[in-house]
Short mmCIF file of C-alpha atoms and ligand atoms in Angstrom, two decimals:
data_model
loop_
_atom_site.label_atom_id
_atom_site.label_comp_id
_atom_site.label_asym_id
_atom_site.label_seq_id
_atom_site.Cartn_x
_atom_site.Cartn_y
_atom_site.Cartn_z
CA UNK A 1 0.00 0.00 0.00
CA UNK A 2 1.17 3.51 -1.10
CA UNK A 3 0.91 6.43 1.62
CA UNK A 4 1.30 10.19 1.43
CA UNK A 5 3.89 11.20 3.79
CA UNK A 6 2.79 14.22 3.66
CA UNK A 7 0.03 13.46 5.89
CA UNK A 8 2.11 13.47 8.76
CA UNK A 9 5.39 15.22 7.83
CA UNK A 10 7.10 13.77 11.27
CA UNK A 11 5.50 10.54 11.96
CA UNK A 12 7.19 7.51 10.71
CA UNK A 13 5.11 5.29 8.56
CA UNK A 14 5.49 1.87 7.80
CA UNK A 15 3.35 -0.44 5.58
CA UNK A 16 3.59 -4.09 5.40
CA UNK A 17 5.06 -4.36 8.93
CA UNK A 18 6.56 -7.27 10.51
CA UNK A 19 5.14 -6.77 14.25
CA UNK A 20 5.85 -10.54 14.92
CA UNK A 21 9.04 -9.01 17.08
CA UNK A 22 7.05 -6.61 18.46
CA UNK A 23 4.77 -8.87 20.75
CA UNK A 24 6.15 -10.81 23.67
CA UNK A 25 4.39 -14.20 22.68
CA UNK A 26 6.03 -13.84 19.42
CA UNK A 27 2.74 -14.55 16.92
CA UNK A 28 3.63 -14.44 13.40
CA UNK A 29 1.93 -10.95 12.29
CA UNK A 30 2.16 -8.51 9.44
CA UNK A 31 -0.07 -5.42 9.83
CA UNK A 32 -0.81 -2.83 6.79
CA UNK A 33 0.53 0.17 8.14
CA UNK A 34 2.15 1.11 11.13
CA UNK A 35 2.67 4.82 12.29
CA UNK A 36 5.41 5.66 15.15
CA UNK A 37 4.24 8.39 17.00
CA UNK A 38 7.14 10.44 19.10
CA UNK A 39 4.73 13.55 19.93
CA UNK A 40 1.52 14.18 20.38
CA UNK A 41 1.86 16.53 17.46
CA UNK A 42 2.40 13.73 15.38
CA UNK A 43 -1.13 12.50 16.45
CA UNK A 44 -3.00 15.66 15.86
CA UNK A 45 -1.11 15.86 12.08
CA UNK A 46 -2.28 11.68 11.26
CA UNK A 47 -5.95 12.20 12.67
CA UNK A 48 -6.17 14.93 10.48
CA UNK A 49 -5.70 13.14 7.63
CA UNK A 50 -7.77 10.11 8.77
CA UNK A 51 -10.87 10.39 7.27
CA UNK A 52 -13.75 8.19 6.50
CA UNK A 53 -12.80 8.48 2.41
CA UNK A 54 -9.16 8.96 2.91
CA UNK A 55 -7.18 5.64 1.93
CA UNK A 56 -6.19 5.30 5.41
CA UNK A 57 -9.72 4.19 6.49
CA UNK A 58 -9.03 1.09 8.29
CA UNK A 59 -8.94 0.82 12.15
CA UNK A 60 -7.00 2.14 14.47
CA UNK A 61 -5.13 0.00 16.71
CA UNK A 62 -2.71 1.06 19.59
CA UNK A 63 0.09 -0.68 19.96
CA UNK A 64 2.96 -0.10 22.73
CA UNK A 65 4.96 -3.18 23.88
CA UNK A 66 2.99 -5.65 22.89
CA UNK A 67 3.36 -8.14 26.24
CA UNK A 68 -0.81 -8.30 26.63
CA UNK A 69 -1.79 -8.74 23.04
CA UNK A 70 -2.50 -11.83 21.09
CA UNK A 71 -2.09 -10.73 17.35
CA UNK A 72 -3.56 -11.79 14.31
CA UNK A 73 -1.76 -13.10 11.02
CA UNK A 74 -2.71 -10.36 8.67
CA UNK A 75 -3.58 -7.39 10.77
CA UNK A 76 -5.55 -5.36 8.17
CA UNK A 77 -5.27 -2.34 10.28
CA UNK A 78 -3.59 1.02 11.19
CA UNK A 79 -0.97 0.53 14.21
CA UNK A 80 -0.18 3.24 16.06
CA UNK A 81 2.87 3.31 18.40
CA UNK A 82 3.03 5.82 20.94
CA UNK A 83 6.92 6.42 21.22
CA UNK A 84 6.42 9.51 23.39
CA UNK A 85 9.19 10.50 25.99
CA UNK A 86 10.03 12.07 28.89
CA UNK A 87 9.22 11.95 32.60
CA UNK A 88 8.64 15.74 34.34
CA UNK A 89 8.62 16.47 37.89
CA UNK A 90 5.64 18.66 38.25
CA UNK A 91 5.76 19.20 41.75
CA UNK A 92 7.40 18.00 45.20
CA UNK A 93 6.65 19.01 48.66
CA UNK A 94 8.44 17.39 51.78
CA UNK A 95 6.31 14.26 51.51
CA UNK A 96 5.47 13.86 47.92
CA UNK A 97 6.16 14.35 44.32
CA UNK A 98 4.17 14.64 41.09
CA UNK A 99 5.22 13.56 37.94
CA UNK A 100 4.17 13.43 34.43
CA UNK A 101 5.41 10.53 32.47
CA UNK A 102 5.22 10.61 28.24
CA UNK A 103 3.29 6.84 27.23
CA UNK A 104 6.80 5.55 25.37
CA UNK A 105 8.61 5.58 28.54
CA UNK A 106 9.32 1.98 29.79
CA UNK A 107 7.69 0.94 32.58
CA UNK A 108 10.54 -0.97 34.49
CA UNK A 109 12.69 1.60 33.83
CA UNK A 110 10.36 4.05 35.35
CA UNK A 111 10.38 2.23 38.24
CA UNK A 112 14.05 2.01 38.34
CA UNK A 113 14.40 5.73 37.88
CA UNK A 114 11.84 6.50 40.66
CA UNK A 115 13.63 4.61 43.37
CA UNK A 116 16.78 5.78 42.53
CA UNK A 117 15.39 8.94 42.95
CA UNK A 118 14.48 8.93 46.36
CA UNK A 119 10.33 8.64 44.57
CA UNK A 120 8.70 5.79 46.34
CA UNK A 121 5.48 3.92 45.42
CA UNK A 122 5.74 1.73 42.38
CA UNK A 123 8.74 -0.64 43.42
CA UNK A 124 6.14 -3.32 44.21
CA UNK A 125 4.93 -3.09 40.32
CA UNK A 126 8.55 -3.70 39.16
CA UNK A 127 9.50 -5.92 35.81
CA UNK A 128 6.50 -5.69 34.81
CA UNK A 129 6.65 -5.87 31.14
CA UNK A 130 5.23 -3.33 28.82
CA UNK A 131 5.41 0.51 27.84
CA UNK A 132 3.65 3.46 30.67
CA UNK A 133 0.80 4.40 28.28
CA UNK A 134 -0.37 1.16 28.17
CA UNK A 135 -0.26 0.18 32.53
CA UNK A 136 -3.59 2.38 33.24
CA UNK A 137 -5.12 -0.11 29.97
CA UNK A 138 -6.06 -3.08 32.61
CA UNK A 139 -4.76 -1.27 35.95
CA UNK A 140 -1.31 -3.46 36.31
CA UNK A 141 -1.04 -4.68 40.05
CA UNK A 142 1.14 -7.25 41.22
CA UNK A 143 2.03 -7.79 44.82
CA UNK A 144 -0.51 -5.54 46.75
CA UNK A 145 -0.17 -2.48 44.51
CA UNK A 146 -2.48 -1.39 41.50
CA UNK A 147 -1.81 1.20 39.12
CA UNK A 148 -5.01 3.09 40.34
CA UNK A 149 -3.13 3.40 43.74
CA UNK A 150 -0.73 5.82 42.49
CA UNK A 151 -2.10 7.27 39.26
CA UNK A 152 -3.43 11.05 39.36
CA UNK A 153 -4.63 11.45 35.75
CA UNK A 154 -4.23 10.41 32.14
CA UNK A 155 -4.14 12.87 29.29
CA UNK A 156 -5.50 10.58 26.29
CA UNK A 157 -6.94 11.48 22.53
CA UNK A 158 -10.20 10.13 21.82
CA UNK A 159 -9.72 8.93 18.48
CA UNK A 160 -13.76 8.67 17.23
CA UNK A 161 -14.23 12.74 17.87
CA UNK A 162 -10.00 13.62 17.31
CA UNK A 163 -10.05 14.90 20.53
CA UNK A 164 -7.27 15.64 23.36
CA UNK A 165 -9.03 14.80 27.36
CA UNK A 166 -7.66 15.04 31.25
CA UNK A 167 -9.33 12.21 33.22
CA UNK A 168 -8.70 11.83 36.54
CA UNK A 169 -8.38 8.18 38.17
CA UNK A 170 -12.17 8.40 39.19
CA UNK A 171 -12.55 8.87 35.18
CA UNK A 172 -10.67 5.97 34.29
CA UNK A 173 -12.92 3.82 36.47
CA UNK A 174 -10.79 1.34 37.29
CA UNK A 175 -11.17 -2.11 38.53
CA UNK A 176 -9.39 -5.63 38.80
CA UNK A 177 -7.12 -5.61 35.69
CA UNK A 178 -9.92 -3.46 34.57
CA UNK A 179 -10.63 0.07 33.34
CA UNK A 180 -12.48 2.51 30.73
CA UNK A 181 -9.91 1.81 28.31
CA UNK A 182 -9.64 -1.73 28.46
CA UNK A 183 -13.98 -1.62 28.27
CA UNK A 184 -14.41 0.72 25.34
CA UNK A 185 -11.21 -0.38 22.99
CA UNK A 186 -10.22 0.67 19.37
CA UNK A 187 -11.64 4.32 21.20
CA UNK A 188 -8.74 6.25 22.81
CA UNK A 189 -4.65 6.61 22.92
CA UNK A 190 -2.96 7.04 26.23
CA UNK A 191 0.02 10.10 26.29
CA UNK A 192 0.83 10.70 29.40
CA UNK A 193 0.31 9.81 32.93
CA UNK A 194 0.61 11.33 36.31
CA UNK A 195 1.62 10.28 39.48
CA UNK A 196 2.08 11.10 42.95
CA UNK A 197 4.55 9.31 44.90
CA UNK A 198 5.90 9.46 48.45
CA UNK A 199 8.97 10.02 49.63
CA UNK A 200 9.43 8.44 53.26
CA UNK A 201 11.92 5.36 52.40
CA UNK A 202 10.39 3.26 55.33
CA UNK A 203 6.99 3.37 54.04
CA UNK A 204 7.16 -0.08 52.40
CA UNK A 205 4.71 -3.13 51.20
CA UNK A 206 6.26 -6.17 51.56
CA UNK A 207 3.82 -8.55 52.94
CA UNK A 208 2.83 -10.25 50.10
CA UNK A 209 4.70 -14.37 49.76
CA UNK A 210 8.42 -14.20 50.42
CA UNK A 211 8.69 -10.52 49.52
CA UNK A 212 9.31 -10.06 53.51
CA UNK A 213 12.16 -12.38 53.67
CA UNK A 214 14.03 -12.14 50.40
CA UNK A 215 13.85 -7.83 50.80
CA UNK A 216 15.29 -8.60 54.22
CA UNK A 217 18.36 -10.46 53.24
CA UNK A 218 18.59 -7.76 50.49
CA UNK A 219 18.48 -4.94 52.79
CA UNK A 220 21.14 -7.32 54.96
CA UNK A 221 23.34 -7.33 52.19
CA UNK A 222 23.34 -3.91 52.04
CA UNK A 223 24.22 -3.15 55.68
CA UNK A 224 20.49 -1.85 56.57
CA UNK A 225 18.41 -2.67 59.76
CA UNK A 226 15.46 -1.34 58.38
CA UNK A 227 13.64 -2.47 55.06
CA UNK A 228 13.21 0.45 52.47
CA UNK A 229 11.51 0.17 48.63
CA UNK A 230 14.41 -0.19 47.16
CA UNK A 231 15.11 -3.72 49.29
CA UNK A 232 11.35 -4.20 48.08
CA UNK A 233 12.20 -3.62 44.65
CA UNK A 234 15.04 -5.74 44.42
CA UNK A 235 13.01 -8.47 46.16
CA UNK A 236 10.05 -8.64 43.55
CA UNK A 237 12.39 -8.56 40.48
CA UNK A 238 14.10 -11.65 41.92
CA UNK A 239 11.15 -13.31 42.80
CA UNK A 240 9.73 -12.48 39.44
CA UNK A 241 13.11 -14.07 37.55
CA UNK A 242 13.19 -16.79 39.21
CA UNK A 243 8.81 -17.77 38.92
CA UNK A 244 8.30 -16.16 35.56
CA UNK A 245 10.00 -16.89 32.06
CA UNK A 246 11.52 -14.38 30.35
CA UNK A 247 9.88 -13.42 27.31
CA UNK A 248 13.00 -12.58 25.80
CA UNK A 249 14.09 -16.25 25.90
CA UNK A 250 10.34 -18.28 26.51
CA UNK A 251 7.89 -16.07 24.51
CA UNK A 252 4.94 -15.74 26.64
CA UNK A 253 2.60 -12.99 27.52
CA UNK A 254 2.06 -13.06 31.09
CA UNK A 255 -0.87 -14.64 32.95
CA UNK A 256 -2.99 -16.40 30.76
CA UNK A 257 -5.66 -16.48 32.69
CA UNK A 258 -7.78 -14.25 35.17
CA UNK A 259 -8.47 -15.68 38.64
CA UNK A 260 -11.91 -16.82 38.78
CA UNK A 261 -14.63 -15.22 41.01
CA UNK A 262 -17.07 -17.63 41.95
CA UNK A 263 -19.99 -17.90 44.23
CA UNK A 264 -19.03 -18.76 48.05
CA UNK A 265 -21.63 -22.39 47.60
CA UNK A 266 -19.27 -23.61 44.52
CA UNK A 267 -16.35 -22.34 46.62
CA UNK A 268 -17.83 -24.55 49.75
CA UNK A 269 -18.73 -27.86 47.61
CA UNK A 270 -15.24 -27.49 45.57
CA UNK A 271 -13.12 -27.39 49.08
CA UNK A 272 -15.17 -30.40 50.07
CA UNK A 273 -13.83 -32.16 47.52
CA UNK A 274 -10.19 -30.54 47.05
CA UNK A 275 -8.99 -29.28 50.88
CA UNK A 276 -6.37 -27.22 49.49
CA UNK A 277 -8.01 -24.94 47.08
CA UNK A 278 -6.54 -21.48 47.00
CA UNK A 279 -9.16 -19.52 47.11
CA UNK A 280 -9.31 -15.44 48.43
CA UNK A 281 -12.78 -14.18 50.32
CA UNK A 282 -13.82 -11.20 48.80
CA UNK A 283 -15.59 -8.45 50.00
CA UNK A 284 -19.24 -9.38 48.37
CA UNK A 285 -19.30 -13.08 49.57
CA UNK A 286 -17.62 -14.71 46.63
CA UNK A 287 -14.55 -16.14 46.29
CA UNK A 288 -11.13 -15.20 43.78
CA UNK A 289 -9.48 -18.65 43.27
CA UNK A 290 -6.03 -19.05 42.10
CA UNK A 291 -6.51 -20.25 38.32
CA UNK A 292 -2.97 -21.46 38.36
CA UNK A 293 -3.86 -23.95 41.05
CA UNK A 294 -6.86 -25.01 39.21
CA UNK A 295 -4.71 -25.57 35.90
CA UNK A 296 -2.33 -27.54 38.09
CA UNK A 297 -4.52 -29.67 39.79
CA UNK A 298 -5.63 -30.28 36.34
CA UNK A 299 -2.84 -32.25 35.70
CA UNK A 300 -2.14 -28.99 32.66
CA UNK A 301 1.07 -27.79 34.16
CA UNK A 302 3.53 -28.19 31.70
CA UNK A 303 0.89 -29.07 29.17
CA UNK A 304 -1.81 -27.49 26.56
CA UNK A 305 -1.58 -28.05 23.01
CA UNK A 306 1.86 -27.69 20.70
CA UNK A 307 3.56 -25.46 20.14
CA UNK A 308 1.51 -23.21 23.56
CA UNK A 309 2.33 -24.69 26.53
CA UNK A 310 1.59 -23.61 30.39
CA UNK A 311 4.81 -22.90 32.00
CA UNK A 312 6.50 -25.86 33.97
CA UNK A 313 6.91 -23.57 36.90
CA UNK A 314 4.06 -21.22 36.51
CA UNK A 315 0.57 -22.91 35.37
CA UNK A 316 -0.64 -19.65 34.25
CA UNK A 317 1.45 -18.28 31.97
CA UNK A 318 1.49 -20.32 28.18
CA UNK A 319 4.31 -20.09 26.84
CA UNK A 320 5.14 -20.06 22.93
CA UNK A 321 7.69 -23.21 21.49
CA UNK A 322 7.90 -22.06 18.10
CA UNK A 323 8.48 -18.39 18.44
CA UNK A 324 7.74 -16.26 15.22
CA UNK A 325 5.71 -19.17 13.09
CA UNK A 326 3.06 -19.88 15.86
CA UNK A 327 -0.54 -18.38 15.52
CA UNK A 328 -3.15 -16.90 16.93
CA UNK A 329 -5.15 -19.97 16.16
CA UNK A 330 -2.48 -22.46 17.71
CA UNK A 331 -2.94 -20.35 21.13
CA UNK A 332 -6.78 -20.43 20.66
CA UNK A 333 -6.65 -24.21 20.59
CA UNK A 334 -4.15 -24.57 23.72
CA UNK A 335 -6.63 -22.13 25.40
CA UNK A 336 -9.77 -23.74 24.54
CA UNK A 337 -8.17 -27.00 25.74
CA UNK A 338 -7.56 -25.72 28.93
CA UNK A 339 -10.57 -24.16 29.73
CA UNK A 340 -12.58 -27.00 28.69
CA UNK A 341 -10.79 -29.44 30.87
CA UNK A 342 -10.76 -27.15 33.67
CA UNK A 343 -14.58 -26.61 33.41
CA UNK A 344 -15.53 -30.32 33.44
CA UNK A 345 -13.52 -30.78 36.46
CA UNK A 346 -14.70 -27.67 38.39
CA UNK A 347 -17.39 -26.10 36.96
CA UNK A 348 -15.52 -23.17 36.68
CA UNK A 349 -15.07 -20.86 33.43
CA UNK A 350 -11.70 -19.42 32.88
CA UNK A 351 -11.37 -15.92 31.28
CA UNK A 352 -8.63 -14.75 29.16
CA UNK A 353 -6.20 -11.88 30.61
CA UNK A 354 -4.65 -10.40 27.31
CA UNK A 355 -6.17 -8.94 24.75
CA UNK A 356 -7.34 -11.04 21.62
CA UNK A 357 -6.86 -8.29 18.57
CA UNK A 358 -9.32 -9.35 15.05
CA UNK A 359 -7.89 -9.56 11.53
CA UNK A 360 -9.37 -6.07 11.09
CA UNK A 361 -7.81 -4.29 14.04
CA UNK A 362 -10.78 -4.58 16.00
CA UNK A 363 -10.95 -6.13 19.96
CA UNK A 364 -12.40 -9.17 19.91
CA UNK A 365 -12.96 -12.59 20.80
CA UNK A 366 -11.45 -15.63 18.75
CA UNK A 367 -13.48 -17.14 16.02
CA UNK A 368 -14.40 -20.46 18.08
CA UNK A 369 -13.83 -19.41 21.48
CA UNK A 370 -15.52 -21.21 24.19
C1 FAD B 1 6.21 -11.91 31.66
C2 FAD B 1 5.01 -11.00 31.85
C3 FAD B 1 4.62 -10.64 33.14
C4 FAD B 1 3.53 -9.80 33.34
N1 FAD B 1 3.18 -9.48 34.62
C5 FAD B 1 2.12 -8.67 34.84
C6 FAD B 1 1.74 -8.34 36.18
O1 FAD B 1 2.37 -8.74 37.15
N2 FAD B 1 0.65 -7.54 36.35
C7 FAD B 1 -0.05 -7.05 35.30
O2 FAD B 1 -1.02 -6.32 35.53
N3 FAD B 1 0.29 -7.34 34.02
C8 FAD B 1 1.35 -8.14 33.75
N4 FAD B 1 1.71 -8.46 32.47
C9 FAD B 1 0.89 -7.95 31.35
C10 FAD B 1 1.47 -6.70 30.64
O3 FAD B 1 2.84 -6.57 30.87
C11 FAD B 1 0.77 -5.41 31.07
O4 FAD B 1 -0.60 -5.49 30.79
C12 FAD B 1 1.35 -4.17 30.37
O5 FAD B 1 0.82 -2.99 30.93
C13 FAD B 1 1.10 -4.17 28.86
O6 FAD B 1 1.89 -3.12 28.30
P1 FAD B 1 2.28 -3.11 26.78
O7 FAD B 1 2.99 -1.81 26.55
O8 FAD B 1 3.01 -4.32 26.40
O9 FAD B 1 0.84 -3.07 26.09
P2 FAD B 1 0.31 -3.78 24.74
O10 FAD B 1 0.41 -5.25 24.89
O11 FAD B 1 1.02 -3.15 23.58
O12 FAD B 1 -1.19 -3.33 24.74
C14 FAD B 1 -2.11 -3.87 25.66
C15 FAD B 1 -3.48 -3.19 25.45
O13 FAD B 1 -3.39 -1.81 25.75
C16 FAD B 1 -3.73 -1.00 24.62
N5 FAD B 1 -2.76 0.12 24.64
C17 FAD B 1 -1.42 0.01 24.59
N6 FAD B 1 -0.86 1.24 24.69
C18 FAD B 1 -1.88 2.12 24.78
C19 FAD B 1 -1.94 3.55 24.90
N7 FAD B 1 -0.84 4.31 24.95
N8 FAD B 1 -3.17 4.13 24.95
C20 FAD B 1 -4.31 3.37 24.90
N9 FAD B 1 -4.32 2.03 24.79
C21 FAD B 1 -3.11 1.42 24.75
C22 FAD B 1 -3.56 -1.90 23.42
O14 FAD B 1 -4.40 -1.49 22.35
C23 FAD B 1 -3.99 -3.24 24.00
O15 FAD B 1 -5.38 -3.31 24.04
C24 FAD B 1 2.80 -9.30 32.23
C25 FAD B 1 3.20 -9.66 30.93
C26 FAD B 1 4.29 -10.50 30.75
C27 FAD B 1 4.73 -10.86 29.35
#
């Protein structure tokens, strides 16, 4: 396909792109057009040009690091990549700071930076994969902390009315892995994001599993008495290496799978049966149970359907043996296996974490999901 440049003088365009590098469970993909964004400039110059009768009509589709998408073959779409950087300090008072963070920025490396600077509050949402524009999408969390916990506001173009918004957190109405974004996709692109951190080094979260104990031999190490993030830090991306593959080596996108919520009577008649159920009371009198248990107890760990296979160490994440050839439709089968087996045994429907993009650019579900 043929584009005018001129369209948007700064942006770099790219047809008949090879995104099978560019997502972490390394499905073969070629989309029609990708546009790198590095300013928000570059946005305002593309929409501009996108029109219904321009030749550029297809769907949008943002695209950042790629680590929670499963993509299609022949993405018949537009791509756009927020590439975006910088990371402002807005405002600091004794206790706190604000900052502003562009959507291209890394998120592990934002972490890293924050620490080091003396900005507390995301070290328990370290190595988490994936660019900052994209972590407010389903409200990352991992080990007590959610995005939504330290996120002030989002400055995002709504791409139906070409249109530049501030919405607060209580906008982004956010939930478990959850949020406006992730609800009403295709619909907006993330810039920037703003935080407030803290600033007191022995405010720390480190109850969660053996955080407590490996931060402690950290801070040890170190020659301090007293835990502080950046022994918390160090903790989770240890824990994290060692219970997680590295998508760099074992293609893989995460957890597969959401932890169920099911009523507290299925809860009660499946603990009957199986003592050791992991299962979390929640506040409405149902009951979050650890999927990765149920896959295991399956007999599933370590299996699924070649070339997607669940992690040997880690049930919930599948994990990709034929990196740049496998499909969309070899993970749908592996996925469908699993849920089907783990229904007839529990009675309990598994949902899919990532997000399953259509041939057309479109958010979808897979053509004979379950
Ligand atoms: C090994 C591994 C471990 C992980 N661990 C965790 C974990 O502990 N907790 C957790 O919550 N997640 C985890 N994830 C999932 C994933 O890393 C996060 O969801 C991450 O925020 C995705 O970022 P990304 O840049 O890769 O987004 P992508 O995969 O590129 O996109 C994900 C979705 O967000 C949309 N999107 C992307 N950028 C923007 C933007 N700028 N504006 C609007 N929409 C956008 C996309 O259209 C898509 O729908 C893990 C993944 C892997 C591979």
């Amino acid at each position: 396909m043929t584009t005018d440049l001129h369209h948007a003088p700064n942006a770099q365009y790219d047809c008949l792109h090879d995104l099978s590098y560019a997502n972490t469970m390394a499905l073969a993909c070629i989309a029609d057009t990708v546009v790198t964004l590095t300013s928000e400039a570059q946005l305002d110059h593309f929409m501009a040009s996108y029109t219904d009768d321009s030749e550029l009509n297809s769907s949008l589709f943002v695209l950042s690091g790629g680590s929670n998408v499963l993509l299609p073959t022949q993405l018949q779409a537009t791509v756009l990549r927020p590439d975006m950087r910088g990371i402002t300090l807005i405002n600091q008072t004794q206790d706190h700071v604000d900052i502003e963070v562009m959507a291209g920025e890394n998120w592990h490396d934002l972490v890293i930076h924050t620490v080091n600077q003396g900005w507390y509050g995301l070290e328990n949402l370290a190595l988490i994969p994936g660019l900052t524009g994209a972590a407010p999408v389903q409200n990352i969390g991992a080990y007590g902390v959610q995005l939504e916990d330290r996120l002030q506001y989002v400055r995002a173009y709504h791409l139906p009315t070409k249109t530049w918004h501030h919405l607060t957190a209580a906008d982004c109405k956010f939930g478990y892995r959850d949020s406006i974004f992730k609800r009403t996709p295709n619909t907006w692109l993330i810039s920037r994001v703003g935080f407030r951190l803290h600033t007191d080094a022995t405010k720390v979260l480190a109850s969660y599993g053996d955080v407590q104990t490996v931060a402690q031999r950290y801070a040890k190490l170190q020659g301090r008495g007293q835990l502080t993030p950046i022994d918390v830090m160090h903790a989770i991306i240890n824990i994290r290496q060692q219970k997680l593959p590295n998508p760099a080596q074992l293609p893989n996108c995460g957890s597969f799978f959401q932890n169920p919520i099911i009523n507290l009577s299925l809860f009660t008649s499946l603990q009957s049966i199986y003592p050791n159920i992991v299962g979390y009371p929640m506040p409405d009198a149902t009951v979050k149970v650890a999927a990765g248990w149920l896959i295991e107890q399956a007999g599933l760990k370590g299996g699924g359907i070649k070339p997607i296979i669940t992690h040997k160490k880690q049930a919930l994440v599948l994990t990709n043996h034929s990196p740049y050839q496998a499909t969309q439709a070899d993970v749908l089968a592996a996925q469908n296996h699993i849920i089907n087996c783990i229904y007839e045994k529990f009675a309990i429907t598994l949902a899919r974490e990532p997000v399953w993009v259509n041939a057309d650019g479109t958010v979808g579900y897979g053509e004979h999901e379950v």
